[in-house]
Tab-separated table of C-alpha atoms and ligand atoms in Angstrom:
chain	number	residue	atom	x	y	z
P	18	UNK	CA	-16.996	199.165	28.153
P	19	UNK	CA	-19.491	197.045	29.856
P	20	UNK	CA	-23.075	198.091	30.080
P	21	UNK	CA	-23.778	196.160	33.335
P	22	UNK	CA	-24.055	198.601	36.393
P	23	UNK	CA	-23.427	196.851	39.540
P	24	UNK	CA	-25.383	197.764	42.847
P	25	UNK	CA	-22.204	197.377	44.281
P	26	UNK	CA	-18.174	196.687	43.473
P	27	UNK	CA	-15.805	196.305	46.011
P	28	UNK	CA	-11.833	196.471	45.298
P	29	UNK	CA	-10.051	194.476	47.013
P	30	UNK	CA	-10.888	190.830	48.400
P	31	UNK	CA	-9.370	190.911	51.940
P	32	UNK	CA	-11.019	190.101	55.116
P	33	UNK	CA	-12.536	193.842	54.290
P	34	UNK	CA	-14.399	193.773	50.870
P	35	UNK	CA	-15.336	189.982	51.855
P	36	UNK	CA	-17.227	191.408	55.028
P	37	UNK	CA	-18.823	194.240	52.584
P	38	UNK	CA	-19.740	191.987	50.040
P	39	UNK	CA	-21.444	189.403	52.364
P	40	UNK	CA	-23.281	191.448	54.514
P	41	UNK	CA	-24.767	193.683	52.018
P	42	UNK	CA	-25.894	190.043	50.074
P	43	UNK	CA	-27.390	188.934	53.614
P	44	UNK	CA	-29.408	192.289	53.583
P	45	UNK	CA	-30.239	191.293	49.881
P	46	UNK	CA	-28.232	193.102	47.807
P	47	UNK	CA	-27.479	191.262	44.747
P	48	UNK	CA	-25.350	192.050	41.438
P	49	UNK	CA	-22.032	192.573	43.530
P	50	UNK	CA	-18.299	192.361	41.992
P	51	UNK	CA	-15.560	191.750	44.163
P	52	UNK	CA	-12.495	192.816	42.281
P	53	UNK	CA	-8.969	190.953	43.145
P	54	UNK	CA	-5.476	191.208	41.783
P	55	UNK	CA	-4.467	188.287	42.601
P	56	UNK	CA	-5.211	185.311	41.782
P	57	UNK	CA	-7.513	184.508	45.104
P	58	UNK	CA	-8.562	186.093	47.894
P	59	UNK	CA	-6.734	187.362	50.563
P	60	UNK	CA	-3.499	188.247	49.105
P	61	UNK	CA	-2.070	189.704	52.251
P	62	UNK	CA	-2.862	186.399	54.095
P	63	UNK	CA	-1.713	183.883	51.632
P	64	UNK	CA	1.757	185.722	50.968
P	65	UNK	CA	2.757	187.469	54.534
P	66	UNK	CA	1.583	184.462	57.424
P	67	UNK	CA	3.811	181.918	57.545
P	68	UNK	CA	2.175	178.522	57.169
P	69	UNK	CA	0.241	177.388	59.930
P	70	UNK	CA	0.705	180.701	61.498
P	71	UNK	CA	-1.793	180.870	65.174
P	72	UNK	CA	-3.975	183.967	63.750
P	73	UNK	CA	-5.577	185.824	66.417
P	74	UNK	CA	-8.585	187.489	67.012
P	75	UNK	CA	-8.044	190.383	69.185
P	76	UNK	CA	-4.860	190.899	66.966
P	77	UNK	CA	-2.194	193.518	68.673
P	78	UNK	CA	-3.866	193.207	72.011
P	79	UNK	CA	-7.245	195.132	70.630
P	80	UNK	CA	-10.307	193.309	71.571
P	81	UNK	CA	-12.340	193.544	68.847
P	82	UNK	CA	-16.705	192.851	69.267
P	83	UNK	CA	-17.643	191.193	66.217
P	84	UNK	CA	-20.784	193.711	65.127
P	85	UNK	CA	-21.949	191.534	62.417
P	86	UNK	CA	-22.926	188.487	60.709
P	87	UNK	CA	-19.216	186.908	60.361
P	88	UNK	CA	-18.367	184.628	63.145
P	89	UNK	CA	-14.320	184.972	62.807
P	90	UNK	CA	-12.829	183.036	66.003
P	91	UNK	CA	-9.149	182.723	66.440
P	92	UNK	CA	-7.276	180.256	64.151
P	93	UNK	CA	-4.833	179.408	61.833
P	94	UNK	CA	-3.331	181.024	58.200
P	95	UNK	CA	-5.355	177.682	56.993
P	96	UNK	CA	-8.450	177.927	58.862
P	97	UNK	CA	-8.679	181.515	58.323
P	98	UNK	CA	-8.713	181.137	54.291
P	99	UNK	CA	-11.046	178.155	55.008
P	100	UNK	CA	-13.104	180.567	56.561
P	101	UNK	CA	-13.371	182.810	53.884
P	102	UNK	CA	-13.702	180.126	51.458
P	103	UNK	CA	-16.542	178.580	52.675
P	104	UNK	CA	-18.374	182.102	53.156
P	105	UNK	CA	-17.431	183.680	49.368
P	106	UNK	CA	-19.036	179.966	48.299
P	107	UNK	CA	-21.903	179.936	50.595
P	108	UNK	CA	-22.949	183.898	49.278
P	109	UNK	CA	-22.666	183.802	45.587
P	110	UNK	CA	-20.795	186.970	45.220
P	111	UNK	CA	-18.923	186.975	42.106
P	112	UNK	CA	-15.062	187.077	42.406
P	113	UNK	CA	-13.100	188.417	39.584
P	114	UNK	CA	-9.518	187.625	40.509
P	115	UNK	CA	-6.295	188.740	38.383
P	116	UNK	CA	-7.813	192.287	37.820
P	117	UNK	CA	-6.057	195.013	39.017
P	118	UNK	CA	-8.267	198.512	39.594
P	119	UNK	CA	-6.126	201.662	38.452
P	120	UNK	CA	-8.466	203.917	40.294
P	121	UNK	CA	-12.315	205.058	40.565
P	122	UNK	CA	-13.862	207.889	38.412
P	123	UNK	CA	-17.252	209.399	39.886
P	124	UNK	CA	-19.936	209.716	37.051
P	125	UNK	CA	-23.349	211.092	36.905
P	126	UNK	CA	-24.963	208.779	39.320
P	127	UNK	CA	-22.184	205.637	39.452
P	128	UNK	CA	-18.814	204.721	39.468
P	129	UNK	CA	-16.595	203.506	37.009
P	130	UNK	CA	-13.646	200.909	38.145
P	131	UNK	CA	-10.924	201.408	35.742
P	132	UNK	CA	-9.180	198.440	34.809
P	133	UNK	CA	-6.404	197.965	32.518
P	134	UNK	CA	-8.121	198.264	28.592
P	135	UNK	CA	-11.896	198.210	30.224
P	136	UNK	CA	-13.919	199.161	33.192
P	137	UNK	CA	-16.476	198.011	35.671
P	138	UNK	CA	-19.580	200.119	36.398
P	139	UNK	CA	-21.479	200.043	39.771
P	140	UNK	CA	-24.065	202.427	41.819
P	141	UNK	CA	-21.528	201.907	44.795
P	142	UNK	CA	-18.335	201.476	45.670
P	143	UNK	CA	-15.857	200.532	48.176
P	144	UNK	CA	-11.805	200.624	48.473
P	145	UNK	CA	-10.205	198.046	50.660
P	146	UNK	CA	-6.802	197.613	48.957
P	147	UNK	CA	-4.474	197.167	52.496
P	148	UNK	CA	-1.754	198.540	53.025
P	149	UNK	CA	0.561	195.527	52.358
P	150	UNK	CA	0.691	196.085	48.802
P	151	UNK	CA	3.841	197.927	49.553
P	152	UNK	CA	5.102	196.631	52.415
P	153	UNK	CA	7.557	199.492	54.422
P	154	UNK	CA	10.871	199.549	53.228
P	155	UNK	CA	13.919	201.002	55.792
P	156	UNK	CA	14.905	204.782	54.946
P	157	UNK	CA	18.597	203.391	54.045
P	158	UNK	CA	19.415	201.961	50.514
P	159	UNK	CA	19.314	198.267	49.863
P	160	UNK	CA	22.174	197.577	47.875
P	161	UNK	CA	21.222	196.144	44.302
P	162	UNK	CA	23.860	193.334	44.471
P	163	UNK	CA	21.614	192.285	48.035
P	164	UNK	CA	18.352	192.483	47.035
P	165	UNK	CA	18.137	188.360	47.187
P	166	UNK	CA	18.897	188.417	50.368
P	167	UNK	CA	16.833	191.116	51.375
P	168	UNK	CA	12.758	190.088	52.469
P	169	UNK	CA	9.561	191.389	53.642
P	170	UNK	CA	8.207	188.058	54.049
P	171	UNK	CA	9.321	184.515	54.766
P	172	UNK	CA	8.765	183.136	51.264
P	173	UNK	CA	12.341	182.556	50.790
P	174	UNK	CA	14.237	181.907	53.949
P	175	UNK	CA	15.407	178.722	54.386
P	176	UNK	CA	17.056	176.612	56.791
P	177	UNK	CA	20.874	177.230	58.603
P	178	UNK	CA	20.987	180.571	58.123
P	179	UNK	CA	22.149	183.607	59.788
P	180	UNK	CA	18.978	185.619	59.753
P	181	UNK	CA	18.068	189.118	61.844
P	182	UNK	CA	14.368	190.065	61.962
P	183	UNK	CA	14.246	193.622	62.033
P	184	UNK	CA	10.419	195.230	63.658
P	185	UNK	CA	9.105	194.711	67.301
P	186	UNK	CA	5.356	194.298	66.318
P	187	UNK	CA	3.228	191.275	66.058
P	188	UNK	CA	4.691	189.713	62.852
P	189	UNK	CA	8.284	190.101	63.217
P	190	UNK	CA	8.031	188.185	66.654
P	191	UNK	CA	5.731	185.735	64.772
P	192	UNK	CA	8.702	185.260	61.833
P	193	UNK	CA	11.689	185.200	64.400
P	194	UNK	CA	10.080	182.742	66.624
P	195	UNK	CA	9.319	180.703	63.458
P	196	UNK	CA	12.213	181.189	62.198
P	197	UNK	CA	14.510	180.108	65.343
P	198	UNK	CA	13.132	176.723	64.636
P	199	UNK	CA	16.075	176.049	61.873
P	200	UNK	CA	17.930	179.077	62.115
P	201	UNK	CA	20.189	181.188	63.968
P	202	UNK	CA	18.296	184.297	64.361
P	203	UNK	CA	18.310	188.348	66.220
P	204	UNK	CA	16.047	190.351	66.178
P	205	UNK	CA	16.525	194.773	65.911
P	206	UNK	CA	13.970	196.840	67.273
P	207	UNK	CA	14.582	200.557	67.225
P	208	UNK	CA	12.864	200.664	70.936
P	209	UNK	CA	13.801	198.991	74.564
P	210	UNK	CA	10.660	196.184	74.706
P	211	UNK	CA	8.176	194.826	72.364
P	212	UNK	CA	5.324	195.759	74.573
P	213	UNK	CA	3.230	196.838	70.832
P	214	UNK	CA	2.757	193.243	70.688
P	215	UNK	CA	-0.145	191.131	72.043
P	216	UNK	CA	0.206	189.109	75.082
P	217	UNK	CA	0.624	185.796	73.358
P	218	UNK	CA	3.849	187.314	70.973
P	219	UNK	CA	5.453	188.998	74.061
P	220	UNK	CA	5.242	185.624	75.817
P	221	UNK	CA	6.724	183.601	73.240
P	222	UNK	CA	9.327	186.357	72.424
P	223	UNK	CA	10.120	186.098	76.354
P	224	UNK	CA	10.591	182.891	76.375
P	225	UNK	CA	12.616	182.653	73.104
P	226	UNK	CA	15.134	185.215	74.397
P	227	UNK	CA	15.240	183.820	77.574
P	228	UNK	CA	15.878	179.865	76.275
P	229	UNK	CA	18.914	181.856	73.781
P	230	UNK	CA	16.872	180.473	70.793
P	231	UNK	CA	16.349	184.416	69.792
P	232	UNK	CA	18.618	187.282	70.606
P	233	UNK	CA	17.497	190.595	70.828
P	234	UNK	CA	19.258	194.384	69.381
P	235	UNK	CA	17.142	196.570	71.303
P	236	UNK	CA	17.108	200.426	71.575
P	237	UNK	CA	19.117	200.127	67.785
P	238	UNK	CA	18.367	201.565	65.035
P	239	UNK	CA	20.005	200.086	61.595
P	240	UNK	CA	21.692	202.694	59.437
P	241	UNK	CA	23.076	201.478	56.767
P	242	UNK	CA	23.417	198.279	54.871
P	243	UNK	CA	26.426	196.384	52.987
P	244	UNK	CA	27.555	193.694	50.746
P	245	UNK	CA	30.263	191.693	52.860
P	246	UNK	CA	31.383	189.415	50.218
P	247	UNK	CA	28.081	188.075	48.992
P	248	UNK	CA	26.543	188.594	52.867
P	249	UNK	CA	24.481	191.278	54.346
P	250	UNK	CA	26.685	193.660	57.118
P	251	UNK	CA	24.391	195.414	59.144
P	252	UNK	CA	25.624	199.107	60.204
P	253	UNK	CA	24.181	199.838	63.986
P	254	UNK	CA	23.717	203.468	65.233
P	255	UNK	CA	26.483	202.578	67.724
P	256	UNK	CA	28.971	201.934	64.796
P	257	UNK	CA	28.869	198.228	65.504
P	258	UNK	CA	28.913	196.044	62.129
P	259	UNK	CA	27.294	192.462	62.258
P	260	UNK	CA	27.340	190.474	59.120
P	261	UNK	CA	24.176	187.897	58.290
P	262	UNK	CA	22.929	185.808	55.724
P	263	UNK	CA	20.155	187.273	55.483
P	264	UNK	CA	17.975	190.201	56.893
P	265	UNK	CA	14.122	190.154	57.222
P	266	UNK	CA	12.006	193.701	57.541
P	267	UNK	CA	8.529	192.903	59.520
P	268	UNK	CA	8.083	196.889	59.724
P	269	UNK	CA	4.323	197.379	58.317
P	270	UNK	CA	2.728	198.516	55.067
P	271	UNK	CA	2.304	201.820	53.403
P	272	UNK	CA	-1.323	203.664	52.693
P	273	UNK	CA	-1.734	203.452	49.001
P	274	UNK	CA	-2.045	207.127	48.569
P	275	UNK	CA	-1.706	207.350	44.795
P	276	UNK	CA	-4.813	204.930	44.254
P	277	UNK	CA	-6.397	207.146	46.957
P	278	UNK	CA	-6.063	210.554	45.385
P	279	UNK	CA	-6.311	209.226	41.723
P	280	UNK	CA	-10.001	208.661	42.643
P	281	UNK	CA	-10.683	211.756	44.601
P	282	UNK	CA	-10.779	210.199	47.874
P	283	UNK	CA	-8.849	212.944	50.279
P	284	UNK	CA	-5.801	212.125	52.745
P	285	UNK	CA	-5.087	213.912	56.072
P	286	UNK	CA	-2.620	212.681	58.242
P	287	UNK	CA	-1.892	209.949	56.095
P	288	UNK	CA	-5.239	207.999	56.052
P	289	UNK	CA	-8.633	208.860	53.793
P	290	UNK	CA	-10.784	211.068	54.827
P	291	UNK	CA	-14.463	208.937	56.184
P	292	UNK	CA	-17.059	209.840	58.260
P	293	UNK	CA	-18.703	207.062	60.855
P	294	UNK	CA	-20.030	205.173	58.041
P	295	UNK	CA	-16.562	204.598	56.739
P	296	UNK	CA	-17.995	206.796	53.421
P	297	UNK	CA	-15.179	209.173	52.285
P	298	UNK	CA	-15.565	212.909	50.765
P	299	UNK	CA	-17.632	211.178	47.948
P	300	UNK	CA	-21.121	210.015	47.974
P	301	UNK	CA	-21.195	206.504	47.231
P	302	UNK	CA	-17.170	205.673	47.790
P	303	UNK	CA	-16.813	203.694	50.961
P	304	UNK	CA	-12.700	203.108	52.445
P	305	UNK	CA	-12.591	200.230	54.970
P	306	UNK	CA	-10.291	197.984	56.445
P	307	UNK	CA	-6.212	198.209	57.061
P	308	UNK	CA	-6.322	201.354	55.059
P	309	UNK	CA	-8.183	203.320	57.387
P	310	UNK	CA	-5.841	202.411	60.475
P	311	UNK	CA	-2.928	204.260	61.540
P	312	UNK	CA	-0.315	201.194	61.712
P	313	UNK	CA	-2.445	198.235	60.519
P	314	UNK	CA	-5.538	197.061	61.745
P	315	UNK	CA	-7.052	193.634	62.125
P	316	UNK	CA	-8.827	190.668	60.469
P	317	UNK	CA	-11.582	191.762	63.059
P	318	UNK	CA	-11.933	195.389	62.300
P	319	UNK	CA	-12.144	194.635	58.725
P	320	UNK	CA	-15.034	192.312	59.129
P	321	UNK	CA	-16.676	195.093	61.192
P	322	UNK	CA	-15.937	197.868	58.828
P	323	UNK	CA	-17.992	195.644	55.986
P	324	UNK	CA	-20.704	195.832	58.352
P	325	UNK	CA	-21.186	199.135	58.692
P	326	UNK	CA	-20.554	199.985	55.418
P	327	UNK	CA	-23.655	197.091	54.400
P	328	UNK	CA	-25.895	199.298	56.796
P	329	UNK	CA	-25.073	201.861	55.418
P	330	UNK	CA	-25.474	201.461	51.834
P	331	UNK	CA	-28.798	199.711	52.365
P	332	UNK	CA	-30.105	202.571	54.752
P	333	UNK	CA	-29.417	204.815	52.165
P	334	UNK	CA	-31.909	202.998	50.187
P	335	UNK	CA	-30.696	201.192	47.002
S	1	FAD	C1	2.467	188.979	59.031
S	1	FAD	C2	1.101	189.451	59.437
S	1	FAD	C3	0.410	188.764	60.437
S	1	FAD	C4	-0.879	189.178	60.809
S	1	FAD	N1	-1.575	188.448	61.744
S	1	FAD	C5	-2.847	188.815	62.068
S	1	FAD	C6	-3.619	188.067	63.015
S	1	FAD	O1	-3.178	187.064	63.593
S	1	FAD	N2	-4.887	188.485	63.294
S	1	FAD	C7	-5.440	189.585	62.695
S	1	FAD	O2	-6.613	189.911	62.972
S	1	FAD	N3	-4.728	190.319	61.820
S	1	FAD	C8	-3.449	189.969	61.480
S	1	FAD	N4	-2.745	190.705	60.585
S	1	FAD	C9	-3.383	191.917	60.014
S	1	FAD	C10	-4.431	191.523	58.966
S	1	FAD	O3	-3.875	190.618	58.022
S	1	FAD	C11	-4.934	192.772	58.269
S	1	FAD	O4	-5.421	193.686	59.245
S	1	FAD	C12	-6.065	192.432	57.286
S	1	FAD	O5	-5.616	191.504	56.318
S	1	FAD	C13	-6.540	193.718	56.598
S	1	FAD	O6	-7.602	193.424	55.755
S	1	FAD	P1	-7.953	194.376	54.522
S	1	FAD	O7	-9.127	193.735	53.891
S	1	FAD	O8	-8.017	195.781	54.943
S	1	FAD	O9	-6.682	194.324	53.549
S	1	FAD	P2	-5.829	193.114	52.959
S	1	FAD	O10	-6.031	191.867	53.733
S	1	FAD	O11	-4.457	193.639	52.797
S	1	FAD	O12	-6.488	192.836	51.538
S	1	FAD	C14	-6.372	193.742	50.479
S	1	FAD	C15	-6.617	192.988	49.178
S	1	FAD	O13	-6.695	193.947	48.126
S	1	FAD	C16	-5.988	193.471	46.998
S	1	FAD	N5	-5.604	194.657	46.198
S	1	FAD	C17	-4.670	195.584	46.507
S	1	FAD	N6	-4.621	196.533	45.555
S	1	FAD	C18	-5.559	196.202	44.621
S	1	FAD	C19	-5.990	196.785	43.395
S	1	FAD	N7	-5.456	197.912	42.952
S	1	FAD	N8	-6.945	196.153	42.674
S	1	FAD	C20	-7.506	194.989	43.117
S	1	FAD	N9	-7.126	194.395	44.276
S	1	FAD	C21	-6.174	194.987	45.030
S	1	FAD	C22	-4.806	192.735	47.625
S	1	FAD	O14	-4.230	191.817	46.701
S	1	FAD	C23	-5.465	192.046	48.821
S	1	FAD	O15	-5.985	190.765	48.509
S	1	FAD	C24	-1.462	190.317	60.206
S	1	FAD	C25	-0.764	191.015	59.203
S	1	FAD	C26	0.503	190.588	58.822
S	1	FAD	C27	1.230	191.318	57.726
């Protein structure tokens, strides 16, 4: 075990732990880790936006005041990771990708970030893991012999396929508008209009429906899915069958509730417990970011959760 104690280690290096790392260094806290299992920052960003994906600001219609020191304006997937690039370099916080946490054990007076065969050791700590880790998966099976045809992001659609985006948020408009481009595409949402989204998606999903470059199932729910010869044959709640070449789920991510309670840090309702500081039931153990939002949050309310959490931690005297 390492001897080094940390004023501060942060898991997870989303838009989240990137705010809370940089503004506590800007109010001159030094000897912070920011702990990433991937190999670079921003997992969620690099694998679920499409390339060159328009990234918004006030994402899902929520303006969002920027409360701190990290001037986030609207964008692109590029010149969003740019962004966060140029800051992580500009800060000297130290990055330690490829490192998975396990969970957080509360000593004496620090924390110890359990890693696989060692552990990281640091006066504070905060969790900002995202929910995409495990992105939702439908209530139905997914038959094994389908599973290749069967995504959660776009990495491997292709081009002249059959394809139905199921989800009526933000990011399945985003991947059946993209999509359209070079494929033949629907899109299933369980309700009648995709007024969740922001007023940019609704537009563009407007005008793809209304140009027949989308088509929409709305007001159906899936209920089953089958393998139709080596396709996918979508079962609809009316009893309807329609057969596709592939089938995309844009349907959120789950709250990582093992990591959560493995480290003490209390659920109700399905989101940690945190008081206005974003500092859960334990001294010390800060939750920010997507995990701390009912459905999702935003690049923007990350940014501001690291904020608070900075003033915090340096309020409280280091
Ligand atoms: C398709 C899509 C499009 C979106 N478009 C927008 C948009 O245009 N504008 C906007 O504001 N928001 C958008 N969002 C939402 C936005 O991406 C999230 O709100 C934001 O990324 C949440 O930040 P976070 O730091 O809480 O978590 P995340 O960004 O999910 O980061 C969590 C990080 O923790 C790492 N991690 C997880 N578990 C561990 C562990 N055990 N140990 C170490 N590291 C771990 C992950 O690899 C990841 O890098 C979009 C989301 C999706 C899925």
């Amino acid at each position: 075990m390492s001897e080094k104690v940390y004023q501060l280690a942060i898991i997870g290096a989303g838009p989240a732990g990137i705010a809370a790392a940089v503004e506590c260094y800007l109010l001159g806290m030094r000897e912070i880790v920011l702990i990433e299992k991937d190999e670079n920052h921003n997992a969620t960003i690099r694998k679920f936006y499409k390339d060159k994906k328009r990234v918004d600001k006030d994402w899902k219609g929520q303006t969002v005041e920027l409360d701190g020191n990290l001037l986030f304006l609207d964008g692109t997937k590029e010149s969003t990771l740019d962004f966060f690039d140029e800051i992580l370099e500009k800060h000297s916080v130290e990055l330690k990708t490829h490192t998975e946490v396990q969970k957080i054990v509360k000593r004496d007076n620090h924390f110890e970030v359990m890693i696989t065969g060692s552990s990281i050791l640091a006066k504070h700590a905060v969790v900002t893991i995202g929910r995409m880790g495990k992105p939702n998966k439908p209530d139905y099976k997914i038959p094994g012999t389908l599973k290749k045809l069967i995504n959660f992001t776009l990495d491997s659609c292709s081009e002249n396929e059959k394809v139905l985006v199921v989800g009526g948020g933000d990011s399945a408009i985003e991947y059946a508008v993209d999509l359209a481009d070079k494929n033949t595409v629907s899109i299933c949402y369980r309700r009648e209009n995709f007024r969740r989204a922001n007023p940019t998606n609704q537009k563009d999903i407007a005008d793809a429906l209304e140009n027949g470059s989308v088509r929409a199932l709305l007001g159906v729910n899936i209920v089953a899915l089958e393998d139709d010869g080596g396709k996918v044959s979508v079962v609809l709640d009316e009893g309807e069958t329609e057969t596709y070449d592939r089938v995309v789920y844009a349907i959120g991510g789950t709250t990582p509730s093992a990591f959560l309670t493995s480290s003490g840090i209390d659920i109700e309702d399905g989101k940690p417990v945190h008081d206005d500081n974003y500092q859960s039931n334990i001294k010390g153990l800060y939750v920010a970011g997507d995990i701390t939002q009912e459905s999702g949050g935003s690049i923007a309310l990350g940014l501001n959760h690291g904020y608070a959490i900075a003033n915090h931690i340096l309020k409280e005297k280091l």
